[in-house]
PDB file of C-alpha atoms in Angstrom:
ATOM      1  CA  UNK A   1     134.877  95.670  89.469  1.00 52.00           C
ATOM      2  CA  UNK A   2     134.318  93.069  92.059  1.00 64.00           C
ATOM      3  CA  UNK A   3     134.155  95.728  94.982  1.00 62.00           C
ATOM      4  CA  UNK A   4     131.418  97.409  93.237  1.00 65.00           C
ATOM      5  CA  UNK A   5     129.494  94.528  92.662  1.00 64.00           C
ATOM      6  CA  UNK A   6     129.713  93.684  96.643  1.00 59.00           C
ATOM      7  CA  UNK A   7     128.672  97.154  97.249  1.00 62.00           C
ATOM      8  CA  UNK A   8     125.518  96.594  94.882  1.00 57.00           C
ATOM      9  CA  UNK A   9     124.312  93.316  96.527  1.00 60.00           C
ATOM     10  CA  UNK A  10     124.975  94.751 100.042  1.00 57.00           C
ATOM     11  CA  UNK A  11     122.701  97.850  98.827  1.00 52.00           C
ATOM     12  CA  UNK A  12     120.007  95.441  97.915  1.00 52.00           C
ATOM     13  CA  UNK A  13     119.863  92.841 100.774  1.00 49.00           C
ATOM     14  CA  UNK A  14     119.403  95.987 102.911  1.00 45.00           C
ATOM     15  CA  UNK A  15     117.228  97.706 101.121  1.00 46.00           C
ATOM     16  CA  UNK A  16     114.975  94.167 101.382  1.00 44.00           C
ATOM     17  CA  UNK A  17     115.223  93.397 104.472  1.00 43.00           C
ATOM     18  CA  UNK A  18     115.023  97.149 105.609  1.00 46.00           C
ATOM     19  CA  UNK A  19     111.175  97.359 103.178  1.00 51.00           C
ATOM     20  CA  UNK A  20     108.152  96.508 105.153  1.00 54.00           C
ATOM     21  CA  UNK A  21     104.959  95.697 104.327  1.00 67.00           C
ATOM     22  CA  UNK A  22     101.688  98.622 104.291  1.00 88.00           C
ATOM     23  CA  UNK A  23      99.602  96.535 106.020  1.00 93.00           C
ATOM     24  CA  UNK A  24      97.902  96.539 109.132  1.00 95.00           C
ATOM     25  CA  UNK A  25      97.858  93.639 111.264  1.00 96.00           C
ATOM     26  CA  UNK A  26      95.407  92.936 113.527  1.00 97.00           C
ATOM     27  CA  UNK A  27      93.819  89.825 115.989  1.00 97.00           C
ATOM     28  CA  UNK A  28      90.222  90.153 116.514  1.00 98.00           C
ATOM     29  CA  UNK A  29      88.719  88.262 119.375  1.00 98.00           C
ATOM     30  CA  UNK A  30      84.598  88.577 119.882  1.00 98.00           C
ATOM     31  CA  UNK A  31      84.288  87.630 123.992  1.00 98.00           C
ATOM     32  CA  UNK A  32      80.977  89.665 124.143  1.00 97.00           C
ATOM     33  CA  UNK A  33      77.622  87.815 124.412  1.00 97.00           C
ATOM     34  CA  UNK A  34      76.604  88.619 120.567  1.00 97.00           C
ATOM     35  CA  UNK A  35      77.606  88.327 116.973  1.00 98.00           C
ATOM     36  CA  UNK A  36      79.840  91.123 115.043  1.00 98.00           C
ATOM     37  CA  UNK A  37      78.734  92.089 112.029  1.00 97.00           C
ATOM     38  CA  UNK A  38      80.148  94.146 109.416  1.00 97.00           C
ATOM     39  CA  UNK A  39      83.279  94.706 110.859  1.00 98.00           C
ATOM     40  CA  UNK A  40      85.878  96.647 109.220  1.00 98.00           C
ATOM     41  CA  UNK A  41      89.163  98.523 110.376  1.00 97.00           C
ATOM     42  CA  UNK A  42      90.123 101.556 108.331  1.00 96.00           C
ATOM     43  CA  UNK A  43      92.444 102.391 106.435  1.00 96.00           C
ATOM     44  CA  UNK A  44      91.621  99.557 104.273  1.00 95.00           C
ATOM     45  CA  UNK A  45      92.026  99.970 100.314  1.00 92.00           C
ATOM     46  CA  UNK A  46      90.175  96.519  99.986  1.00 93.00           C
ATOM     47  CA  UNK A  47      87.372  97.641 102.322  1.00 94.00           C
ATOM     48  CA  UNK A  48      86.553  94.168 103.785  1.00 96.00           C
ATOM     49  CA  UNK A  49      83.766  93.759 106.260  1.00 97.00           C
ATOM     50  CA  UNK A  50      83.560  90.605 108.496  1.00 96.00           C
ATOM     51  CA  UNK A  51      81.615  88.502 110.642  1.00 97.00           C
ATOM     52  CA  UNK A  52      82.816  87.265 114.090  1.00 98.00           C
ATOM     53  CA  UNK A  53      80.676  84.698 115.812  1.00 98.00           C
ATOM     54  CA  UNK A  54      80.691  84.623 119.912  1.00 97.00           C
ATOM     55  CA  UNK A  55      83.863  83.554 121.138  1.00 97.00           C
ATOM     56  CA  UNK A  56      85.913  83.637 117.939  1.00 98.00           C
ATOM     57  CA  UNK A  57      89.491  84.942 116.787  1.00 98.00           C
ATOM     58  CA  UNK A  58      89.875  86.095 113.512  1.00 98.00           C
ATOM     59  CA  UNK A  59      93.690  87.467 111.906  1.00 97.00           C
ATOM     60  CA  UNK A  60      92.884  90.170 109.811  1.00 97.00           C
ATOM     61  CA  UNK A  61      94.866  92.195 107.811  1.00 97.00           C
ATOM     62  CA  UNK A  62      94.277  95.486 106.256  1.00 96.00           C
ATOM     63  CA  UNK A  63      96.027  97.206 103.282  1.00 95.00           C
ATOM     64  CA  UNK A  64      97.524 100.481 103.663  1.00 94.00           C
ATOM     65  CA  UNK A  65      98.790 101.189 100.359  1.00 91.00           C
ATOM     66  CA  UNK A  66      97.061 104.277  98.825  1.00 91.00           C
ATOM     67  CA  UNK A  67      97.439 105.902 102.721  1.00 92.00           C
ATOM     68  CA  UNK A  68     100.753 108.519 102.462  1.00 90.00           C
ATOM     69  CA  UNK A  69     100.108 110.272 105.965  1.00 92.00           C
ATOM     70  CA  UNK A  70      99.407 109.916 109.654  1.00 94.00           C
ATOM     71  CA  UNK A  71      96.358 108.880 111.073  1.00 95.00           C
ATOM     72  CA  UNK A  72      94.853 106.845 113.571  1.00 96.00           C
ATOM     73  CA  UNK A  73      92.810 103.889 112.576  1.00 97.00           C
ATOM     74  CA  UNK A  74      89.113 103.352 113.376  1.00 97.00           C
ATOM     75  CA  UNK A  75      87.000 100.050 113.967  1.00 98.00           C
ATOM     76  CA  UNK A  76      83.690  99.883 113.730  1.00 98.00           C
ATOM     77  CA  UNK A  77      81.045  96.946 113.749  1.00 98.00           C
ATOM     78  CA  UNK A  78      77.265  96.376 114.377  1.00 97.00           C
ATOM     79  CA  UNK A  79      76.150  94.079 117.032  1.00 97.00           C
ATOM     80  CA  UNK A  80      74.025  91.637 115.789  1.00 95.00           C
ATOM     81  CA  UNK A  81      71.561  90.854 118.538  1.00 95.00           C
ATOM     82  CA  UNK A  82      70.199  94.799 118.530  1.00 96.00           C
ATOM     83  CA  UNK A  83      71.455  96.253 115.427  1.00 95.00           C
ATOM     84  CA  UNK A  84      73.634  99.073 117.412  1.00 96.00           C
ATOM     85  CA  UNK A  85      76.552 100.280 115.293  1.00 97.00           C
ATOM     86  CA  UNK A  86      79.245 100.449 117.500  1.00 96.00           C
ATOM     87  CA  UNK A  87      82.761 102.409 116.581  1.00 97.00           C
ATOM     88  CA  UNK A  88      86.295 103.752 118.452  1.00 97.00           C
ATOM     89  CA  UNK A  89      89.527 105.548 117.105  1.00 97.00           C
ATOM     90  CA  UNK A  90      92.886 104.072 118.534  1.00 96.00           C
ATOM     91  CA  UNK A  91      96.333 104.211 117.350  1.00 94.00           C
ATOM     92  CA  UNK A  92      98.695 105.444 115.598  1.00 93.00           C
ATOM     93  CA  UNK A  93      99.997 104.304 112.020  1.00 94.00           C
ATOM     94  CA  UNK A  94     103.180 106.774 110.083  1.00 91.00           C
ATOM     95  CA  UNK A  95     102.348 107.615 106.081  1.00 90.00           C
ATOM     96  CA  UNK A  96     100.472 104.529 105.813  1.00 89.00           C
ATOM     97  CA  UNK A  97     102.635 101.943 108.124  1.00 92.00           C
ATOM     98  CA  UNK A  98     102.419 100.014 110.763  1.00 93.00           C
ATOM     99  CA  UNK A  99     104.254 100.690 114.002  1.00 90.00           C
ATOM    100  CA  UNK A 100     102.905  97.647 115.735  1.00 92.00           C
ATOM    101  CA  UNK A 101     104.098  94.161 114.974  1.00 92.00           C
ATOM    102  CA  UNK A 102      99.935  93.500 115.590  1.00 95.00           C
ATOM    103  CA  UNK A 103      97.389  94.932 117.193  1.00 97.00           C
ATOM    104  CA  UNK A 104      95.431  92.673 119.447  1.00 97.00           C
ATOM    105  CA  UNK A 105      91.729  93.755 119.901  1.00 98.00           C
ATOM    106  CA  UNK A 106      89.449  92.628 122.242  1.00 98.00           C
ATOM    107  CA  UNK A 107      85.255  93.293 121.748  1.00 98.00           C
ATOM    108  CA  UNK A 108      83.474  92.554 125.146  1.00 97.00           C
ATOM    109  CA  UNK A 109      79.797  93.361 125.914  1.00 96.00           C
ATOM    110  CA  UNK A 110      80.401  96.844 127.322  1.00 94.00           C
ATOM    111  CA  UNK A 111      84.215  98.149 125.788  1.00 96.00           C
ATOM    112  CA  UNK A 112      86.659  97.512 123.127  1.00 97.00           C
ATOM    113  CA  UNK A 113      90.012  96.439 124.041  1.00 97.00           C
ATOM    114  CA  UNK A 114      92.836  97.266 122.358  1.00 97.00           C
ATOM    115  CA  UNK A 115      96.623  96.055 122.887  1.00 95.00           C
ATOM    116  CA  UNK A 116      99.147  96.941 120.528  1.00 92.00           C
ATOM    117  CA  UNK A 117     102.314  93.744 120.367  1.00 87.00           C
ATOM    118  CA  UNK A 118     105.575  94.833 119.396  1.00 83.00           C
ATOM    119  CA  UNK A 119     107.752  91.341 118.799  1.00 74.00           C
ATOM    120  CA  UNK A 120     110.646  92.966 116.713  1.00 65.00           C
ATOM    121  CA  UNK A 121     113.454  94.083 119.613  1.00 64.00           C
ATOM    122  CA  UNK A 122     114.698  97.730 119.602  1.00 60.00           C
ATOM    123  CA  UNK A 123     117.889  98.374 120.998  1.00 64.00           C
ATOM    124  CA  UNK A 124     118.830 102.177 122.259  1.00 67.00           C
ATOM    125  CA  UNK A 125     121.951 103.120 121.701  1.00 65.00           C
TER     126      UNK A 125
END
């Protein structure tokens, strides 16, 4: 009886620790020479939209939890000073996941720059 109660609790730490969230993670930093407005990353099931002063950082986090398939995500934002809705495609998320640890994005006056950070190590074997 004991050895099958070991096996349970080793089935449910891993199945914790092995769960991991549907969201997406992102850092937002405005270094253009205007105000963001209305920014929003899809997917999003809460459909937020932001505002991001000049030289701000913002962590934002999106949920992914009525996404079941692949996609790539898409930001899009209006710049304040002349109204111009401005929007890219980038990435890569798996039925509604993640791959990143975050994805660090960068709005300058002319481009969007996006890096994805992967902290978790991954050994090859």
């Amino acid at each position: 009886m004991k050895l099958k109660n070991v096996w349970v609790y080793t089935l449910t730490i891993l199945l914790l620790f092995s769960c991991r969230s549907n969201e997406g993670k992102f850092m937002i930093t405005n270094k253009s020479n205007f105000d963001i407005d209305s920014l929003s990353i899809l997917p999003d099931s809460k459909q937020q939209f932001i505002r991001l002063g000049k030289s701000k950082t913002i962590d934002f986090i999106t949920k992914m939890n009525k996404v079941t398939s692949d996609g790539s995500y898409v930001i899009s934002f209006k710049n304040s000073e002349n109204n111009t809705i401005i929007s890219k495609r980038f990435g890569y998320y798996t039925n509604g996941y993640q791959i990143e640890d975050v994805i660090n994005i960068t709005v300058l006056n002319d481009t969007i720059m996006i890096n994805s950070k992967f902290d978790t190590p991954y050994e090859i074997k």
